[in-house]
Short mmCIF file of C-alpha atoms (C1' of nucleotides) in Angstrom, two decimals:
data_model
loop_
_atom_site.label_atom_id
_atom_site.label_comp_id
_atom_site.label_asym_id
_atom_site.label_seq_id
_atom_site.Cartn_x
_atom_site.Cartn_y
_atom_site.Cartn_z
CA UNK A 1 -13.34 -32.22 11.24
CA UNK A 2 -10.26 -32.80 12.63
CA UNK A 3 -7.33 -30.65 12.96
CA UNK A 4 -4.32 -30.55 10.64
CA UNK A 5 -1.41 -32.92 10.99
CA UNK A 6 2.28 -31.25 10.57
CA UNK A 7 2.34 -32.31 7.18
CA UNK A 8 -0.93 -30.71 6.40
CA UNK A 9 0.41 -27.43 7.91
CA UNK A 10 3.88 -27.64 6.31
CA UNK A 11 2.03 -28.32 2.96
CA UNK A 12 -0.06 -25.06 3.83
CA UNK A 13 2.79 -22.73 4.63
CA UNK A 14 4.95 -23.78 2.02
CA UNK A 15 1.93 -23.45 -0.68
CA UNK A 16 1.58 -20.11 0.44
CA UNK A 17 5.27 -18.72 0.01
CA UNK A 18 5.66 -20.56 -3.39
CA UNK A 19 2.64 -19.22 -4.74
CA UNK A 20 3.20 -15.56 -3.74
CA UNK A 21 6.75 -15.67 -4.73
CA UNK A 22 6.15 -16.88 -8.14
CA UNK A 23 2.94 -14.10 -8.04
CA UNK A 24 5.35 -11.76 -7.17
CA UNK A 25 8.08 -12.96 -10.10
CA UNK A 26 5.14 -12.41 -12.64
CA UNK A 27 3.62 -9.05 -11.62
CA UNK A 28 7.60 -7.53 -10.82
CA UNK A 29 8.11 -9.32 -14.91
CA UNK A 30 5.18 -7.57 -16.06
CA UNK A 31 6.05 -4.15 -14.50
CA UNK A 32 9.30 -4.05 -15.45
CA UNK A 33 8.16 -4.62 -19.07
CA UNK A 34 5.41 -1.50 -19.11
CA UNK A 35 2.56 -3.69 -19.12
CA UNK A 36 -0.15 -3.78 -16.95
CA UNK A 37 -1.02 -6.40 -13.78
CA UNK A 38 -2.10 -9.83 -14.16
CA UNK A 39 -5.18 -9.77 -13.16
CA UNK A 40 -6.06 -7.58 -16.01
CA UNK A 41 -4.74 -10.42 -18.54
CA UNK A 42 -7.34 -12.64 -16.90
CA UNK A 43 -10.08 -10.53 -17.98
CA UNK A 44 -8.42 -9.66 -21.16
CA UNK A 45 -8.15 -13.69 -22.02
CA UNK A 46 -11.62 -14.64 -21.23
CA UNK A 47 -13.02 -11.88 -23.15
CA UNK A 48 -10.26 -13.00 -26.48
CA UNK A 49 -11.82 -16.34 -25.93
CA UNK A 50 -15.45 -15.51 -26.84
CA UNK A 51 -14.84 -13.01 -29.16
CA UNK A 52 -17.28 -10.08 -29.53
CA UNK A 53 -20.52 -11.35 -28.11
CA UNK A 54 -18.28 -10.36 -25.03
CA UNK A 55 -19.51 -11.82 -21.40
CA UNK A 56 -21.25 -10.57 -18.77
CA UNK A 57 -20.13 -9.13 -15.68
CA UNK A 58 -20.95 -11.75 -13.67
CA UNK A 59 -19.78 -14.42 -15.71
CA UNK A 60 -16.15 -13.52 -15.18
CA UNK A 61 -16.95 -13.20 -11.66
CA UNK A 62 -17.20 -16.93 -11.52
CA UNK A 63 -14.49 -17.06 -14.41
CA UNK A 64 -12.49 -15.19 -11.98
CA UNK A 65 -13.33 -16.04 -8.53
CA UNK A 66 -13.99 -11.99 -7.78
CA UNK A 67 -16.84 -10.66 -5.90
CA UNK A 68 -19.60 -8.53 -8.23
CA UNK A 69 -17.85 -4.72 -6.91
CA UNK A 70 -14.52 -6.29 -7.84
CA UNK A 71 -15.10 -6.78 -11.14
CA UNK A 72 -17.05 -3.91 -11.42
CA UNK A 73 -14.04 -1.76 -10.40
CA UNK A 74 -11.68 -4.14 -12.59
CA UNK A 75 -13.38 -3.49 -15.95
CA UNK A 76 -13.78 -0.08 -14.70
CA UNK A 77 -10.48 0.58 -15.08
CA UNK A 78 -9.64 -1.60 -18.19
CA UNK A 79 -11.93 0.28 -19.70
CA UNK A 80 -10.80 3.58 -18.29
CA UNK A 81 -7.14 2.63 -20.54
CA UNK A 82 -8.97 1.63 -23.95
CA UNK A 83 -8.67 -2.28 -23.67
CA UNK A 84 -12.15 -3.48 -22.92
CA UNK A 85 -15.85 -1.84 -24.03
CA UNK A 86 -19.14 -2.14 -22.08
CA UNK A 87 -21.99 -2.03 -23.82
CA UNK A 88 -26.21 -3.15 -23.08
CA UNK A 89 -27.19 -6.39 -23.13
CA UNK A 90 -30.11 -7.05 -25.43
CA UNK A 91 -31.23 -10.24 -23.55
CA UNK A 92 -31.38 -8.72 -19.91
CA UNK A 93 -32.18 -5.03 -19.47
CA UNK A 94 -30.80 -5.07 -16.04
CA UNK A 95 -27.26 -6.05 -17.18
CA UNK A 96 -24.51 -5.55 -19.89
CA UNK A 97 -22.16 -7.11 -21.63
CA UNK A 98 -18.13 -6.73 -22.42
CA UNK A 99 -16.28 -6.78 -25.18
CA UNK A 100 -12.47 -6.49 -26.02
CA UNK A 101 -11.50 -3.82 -28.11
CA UNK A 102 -8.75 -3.94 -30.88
CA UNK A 103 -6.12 -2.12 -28.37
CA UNK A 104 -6.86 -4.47 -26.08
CA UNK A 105 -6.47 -7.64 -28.34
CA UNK A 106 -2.93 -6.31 -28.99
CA UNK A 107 -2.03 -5.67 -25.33
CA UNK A 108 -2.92 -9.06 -24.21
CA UNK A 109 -0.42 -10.38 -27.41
CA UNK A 110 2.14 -7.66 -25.91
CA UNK A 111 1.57 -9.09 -22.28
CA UNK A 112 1.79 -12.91 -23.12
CA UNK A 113 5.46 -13.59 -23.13
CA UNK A 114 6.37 -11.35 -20.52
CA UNK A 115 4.15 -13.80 -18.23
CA UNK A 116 4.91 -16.52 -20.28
CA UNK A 117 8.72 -16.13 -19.48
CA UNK A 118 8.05 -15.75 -15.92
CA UNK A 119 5.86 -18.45 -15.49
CA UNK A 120 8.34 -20.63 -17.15
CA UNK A 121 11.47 -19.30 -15.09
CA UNK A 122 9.65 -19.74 -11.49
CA UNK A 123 8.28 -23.11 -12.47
CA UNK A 124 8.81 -24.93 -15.59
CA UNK A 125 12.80 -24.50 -15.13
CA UNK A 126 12.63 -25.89 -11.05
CA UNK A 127 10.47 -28.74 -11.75
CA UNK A 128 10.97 -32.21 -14.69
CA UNK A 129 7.68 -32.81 -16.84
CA UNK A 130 6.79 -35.20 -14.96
CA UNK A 131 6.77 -33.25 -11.90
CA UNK A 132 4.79 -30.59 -13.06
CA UNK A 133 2.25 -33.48 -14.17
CA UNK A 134 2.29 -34.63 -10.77
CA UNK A 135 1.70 -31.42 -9.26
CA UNK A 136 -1.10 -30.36 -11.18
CA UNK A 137 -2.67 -33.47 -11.01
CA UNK A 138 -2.23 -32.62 -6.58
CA UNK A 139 -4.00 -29.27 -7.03
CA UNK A 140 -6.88 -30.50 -9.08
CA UNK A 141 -7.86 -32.21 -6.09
CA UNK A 142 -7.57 -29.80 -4.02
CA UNK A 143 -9.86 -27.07 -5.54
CA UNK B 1 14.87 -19.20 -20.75
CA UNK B 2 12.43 -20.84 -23.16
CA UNK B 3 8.34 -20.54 -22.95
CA UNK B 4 6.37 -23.07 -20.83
CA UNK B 5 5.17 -26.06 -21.52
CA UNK B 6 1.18 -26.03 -21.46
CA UNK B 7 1.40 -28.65 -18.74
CA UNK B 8 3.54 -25.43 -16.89
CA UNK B 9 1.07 -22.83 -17.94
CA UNK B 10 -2.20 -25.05 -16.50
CA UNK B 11 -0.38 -26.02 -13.29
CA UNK B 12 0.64 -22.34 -12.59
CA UNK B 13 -3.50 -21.90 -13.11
CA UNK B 14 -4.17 -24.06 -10.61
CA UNK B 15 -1.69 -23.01 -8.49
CA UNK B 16 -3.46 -19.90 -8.89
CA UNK B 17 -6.79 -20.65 -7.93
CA UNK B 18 -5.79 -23.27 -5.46
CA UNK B 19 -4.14 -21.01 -3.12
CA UNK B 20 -6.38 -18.24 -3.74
CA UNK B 21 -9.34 -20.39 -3.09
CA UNK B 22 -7.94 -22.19 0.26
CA UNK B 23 -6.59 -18.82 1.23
CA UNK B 24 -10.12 -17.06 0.76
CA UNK B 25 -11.54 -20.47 3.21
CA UNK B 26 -8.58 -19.24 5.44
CA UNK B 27 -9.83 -15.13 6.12
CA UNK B 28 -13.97 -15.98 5.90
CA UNK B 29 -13.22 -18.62 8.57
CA UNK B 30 -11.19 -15.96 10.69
CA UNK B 31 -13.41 -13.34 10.18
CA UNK B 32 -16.55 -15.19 10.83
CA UNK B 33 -14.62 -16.10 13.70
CA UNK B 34 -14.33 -12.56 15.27
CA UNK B 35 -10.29 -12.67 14.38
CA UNK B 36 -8.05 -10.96 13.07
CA UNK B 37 -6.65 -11.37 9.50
CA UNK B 38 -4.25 -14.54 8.75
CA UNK B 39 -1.08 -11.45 8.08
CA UNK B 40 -1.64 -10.80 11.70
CA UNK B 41 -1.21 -14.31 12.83
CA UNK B 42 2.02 -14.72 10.57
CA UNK B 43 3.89 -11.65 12.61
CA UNK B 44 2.29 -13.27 16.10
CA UNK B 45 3.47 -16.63 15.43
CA UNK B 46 7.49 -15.57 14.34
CA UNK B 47 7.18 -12.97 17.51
CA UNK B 48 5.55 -15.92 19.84
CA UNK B 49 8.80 -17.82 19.16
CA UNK B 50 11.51 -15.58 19.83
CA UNK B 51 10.27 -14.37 23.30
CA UNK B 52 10.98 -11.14 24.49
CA UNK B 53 13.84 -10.37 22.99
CA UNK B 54 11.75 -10.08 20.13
CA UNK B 55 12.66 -9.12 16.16
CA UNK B 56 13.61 -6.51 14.21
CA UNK B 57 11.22 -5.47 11.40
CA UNK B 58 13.60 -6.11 8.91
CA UNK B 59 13.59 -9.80 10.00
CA UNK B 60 9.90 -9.67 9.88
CA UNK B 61 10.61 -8.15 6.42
CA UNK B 62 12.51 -11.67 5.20
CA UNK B 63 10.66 -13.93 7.30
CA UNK B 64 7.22 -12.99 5.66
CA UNK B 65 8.14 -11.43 2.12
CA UNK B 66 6.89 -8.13 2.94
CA UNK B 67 8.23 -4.92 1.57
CA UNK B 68 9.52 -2.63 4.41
CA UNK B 69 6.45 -0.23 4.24
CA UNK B 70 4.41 -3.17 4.65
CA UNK B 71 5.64 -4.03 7.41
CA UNK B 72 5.88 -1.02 8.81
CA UNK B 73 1.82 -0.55 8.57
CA UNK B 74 0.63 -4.17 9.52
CA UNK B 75 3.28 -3.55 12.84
CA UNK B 76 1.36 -0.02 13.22
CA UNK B 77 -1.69 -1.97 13.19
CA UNK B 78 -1.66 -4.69 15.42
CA UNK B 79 0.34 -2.43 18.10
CA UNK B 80 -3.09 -0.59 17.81
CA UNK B 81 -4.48 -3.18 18.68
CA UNK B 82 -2.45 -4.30 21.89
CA UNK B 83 -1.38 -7.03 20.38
CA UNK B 84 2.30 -5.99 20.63
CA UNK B 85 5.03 -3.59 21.41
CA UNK B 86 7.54 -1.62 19.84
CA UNK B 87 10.74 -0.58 21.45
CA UNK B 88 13.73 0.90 21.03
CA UNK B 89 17.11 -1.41 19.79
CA UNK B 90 19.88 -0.73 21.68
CA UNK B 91 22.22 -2.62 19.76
CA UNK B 92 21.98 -0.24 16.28
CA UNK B 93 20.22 3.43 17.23
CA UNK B 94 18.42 3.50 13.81
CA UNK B 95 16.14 0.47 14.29
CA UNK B 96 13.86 -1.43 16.99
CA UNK B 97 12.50 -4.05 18.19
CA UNK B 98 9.23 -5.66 18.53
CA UNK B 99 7.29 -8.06 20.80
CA UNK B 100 4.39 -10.10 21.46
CA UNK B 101 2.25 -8.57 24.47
CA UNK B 102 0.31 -11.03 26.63
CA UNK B 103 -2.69 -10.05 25.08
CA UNK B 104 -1.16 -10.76 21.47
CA UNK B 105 0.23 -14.30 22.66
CA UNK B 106 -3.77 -15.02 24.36
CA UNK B 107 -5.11 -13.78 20.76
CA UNK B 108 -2.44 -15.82 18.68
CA UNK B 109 -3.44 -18.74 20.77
CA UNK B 110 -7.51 -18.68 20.11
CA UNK B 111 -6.46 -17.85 16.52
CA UNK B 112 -5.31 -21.41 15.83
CA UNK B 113 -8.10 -23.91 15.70
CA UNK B 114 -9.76 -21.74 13.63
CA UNK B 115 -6.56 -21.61 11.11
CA UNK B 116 -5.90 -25.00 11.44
CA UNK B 117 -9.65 -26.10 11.55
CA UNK B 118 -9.45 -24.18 7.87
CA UNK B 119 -6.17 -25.55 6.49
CA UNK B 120 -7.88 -29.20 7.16
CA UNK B 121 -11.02 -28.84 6.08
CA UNK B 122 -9.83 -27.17 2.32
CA UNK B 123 -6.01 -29.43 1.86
CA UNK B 124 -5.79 -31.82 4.63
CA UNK B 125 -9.23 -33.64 4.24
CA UNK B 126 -8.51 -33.33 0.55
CA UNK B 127 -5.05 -35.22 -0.17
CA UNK B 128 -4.07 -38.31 1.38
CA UNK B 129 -0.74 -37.94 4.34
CA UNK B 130 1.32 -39.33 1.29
CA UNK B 131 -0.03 -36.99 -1.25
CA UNK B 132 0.08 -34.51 1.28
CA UNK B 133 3.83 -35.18 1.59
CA UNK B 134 4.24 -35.28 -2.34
CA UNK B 135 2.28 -32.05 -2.73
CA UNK B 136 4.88 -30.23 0.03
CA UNK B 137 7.95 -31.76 -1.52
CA UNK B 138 6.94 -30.68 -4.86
CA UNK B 139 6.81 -26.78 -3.63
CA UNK B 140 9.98 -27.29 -1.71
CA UNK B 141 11.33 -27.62 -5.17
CA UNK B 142 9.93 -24.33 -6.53
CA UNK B 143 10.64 -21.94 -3.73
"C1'" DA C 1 -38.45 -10.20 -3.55
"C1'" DA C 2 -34.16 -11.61 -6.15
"C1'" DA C 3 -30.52 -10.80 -9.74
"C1'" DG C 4 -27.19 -7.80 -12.13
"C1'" DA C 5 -24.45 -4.09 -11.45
"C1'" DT C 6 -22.60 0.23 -9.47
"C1'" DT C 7 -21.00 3.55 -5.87
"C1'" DG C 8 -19.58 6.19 -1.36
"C1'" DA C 9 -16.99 5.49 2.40
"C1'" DC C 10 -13.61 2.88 4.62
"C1'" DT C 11 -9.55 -0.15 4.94
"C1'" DG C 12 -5.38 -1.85 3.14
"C1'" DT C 13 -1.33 -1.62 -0.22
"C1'" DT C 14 2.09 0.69 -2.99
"C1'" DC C 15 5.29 4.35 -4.46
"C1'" DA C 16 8.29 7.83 -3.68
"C1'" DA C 17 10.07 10.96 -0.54
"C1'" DT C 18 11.85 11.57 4.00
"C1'" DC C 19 14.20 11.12 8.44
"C1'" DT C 20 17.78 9.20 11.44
"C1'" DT C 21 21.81 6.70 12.42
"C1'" DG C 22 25.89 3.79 10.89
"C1'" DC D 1 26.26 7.41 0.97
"C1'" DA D 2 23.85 2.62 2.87
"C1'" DA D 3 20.52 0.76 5.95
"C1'" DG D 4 16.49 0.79 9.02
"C1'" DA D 5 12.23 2.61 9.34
"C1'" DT D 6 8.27 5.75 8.63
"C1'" DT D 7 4.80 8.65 6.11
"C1'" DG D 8 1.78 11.45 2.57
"C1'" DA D 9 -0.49 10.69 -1.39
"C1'" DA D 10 -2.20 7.64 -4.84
"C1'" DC D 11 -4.22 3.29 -5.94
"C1'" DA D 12 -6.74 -1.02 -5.14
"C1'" DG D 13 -9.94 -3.89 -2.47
"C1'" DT D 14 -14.02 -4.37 0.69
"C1'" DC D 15 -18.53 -3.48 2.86
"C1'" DA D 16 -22.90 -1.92 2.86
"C1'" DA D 17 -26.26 0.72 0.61
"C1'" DT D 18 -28.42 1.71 -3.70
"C1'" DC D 19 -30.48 1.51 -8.32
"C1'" DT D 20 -32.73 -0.92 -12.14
"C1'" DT D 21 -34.94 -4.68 -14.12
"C1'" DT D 22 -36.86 -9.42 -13.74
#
DNA sequence: AAAGATTGACTGTTCAATCTTG
DNA sequence: CAAGATTGAACAGTCAATCTTT
């Protein structure tokens, strides 16, 4: 382990103010438009995706790259506006399981082109397909 | 302003869990470490090269995207620490300055290896030096 | 004992209101 | 009134302890 050339750094400091300004471009979009934060569309996505078997807890903890308290506070407070419903898991009597509710459904529709719009405006619009191919293709090997 | 491009949307989802991911290697590497936070090291670093002259907040503010209150509380903090000073501007009556103490340039300067031991280990050991160069030009273009 | 999940207490961040000087 | 900066209160994130079930 050796330590980081220039480049590596520069790559570093620049990754970090592009992604929090583009962060910041979303949640300020998403705001501004009434709706909630990001990291509640996360949740909301994953749980559209499976429909209503819902997931467990911790399977949107590796979904979502959040400690186990995180996401118990998270879906506390989805729940807490009407979006999201907890209910027992038949399979595991320690855990439970989560489930989006109709209100929810129709936020995440509401939420969608608000991010959409921002994601395009801090990114799509600044880079050619091609680069954005390129780029992604850089960050899969990364993580 | 049209709506991305899937290719936009995934790279924005890497993007997403590529910083947070090298960012999260970042802190546990500091904090297992014994030092402070990485925000810390950003205000050390811009203070370090100034001298003692030091900066205003407000150029704290632009240099590291942080809202004024932010600022305001991660300056309260590490002053608690020792790790620098605030003092009066004379130039404009309503502001001040601040600067590194020798005790904050001592603890910038044992910060480092373990940063940069970090930033190597989760990008630079990763990427080639050309894709490394690719990768930075690439977010030059977005920010 | 280990896994899934939650919670009290603490730390950090955000918002809006405030204070001082230009 | 604008700009620079701070602060109380509310909100979110973290740590360690806890509870239940496997």
């Amino acid at each position: 382990m050796t330590l980081p050339t220039e480049h590596t750094t520069k790559a570093w400091i620049r990754l970090f103010r592009t992604y929090n300004s583009v962060f910041a471009s979303v949640e300020t979009a998403l705001k501004d438009a009434g709706q909630p934060p990001l990291s509640w569309y996360d949740v909301m996505l994953e749980l559209e995706r499976v429909g209503d078997k819902g997931l467990r807890p911790f399977e949107l903890q590796d979904k979502l790259l959040l400690p186990q308290y995180g996401v118990s506070r998270l879906l506390e407070r989805i729940e807490k506006a009407g979006y999201l419903e907890r209910f027992d898991c038949e399979d595991d009597g320690r855990g439970l399981s989560v489930k989006l509710t109709d209100s929810g459904k129709e936020k995440r529709k509401q939420m969608w082109p608000v991010y959409a719009k921002a994601i395009e405006a801090s990114i799509g619009s600044k880079l050619s397909l091609e680069e954005v191919k390129q780029f992604s293709k850089l960050l899969e090997k990364i993580v």
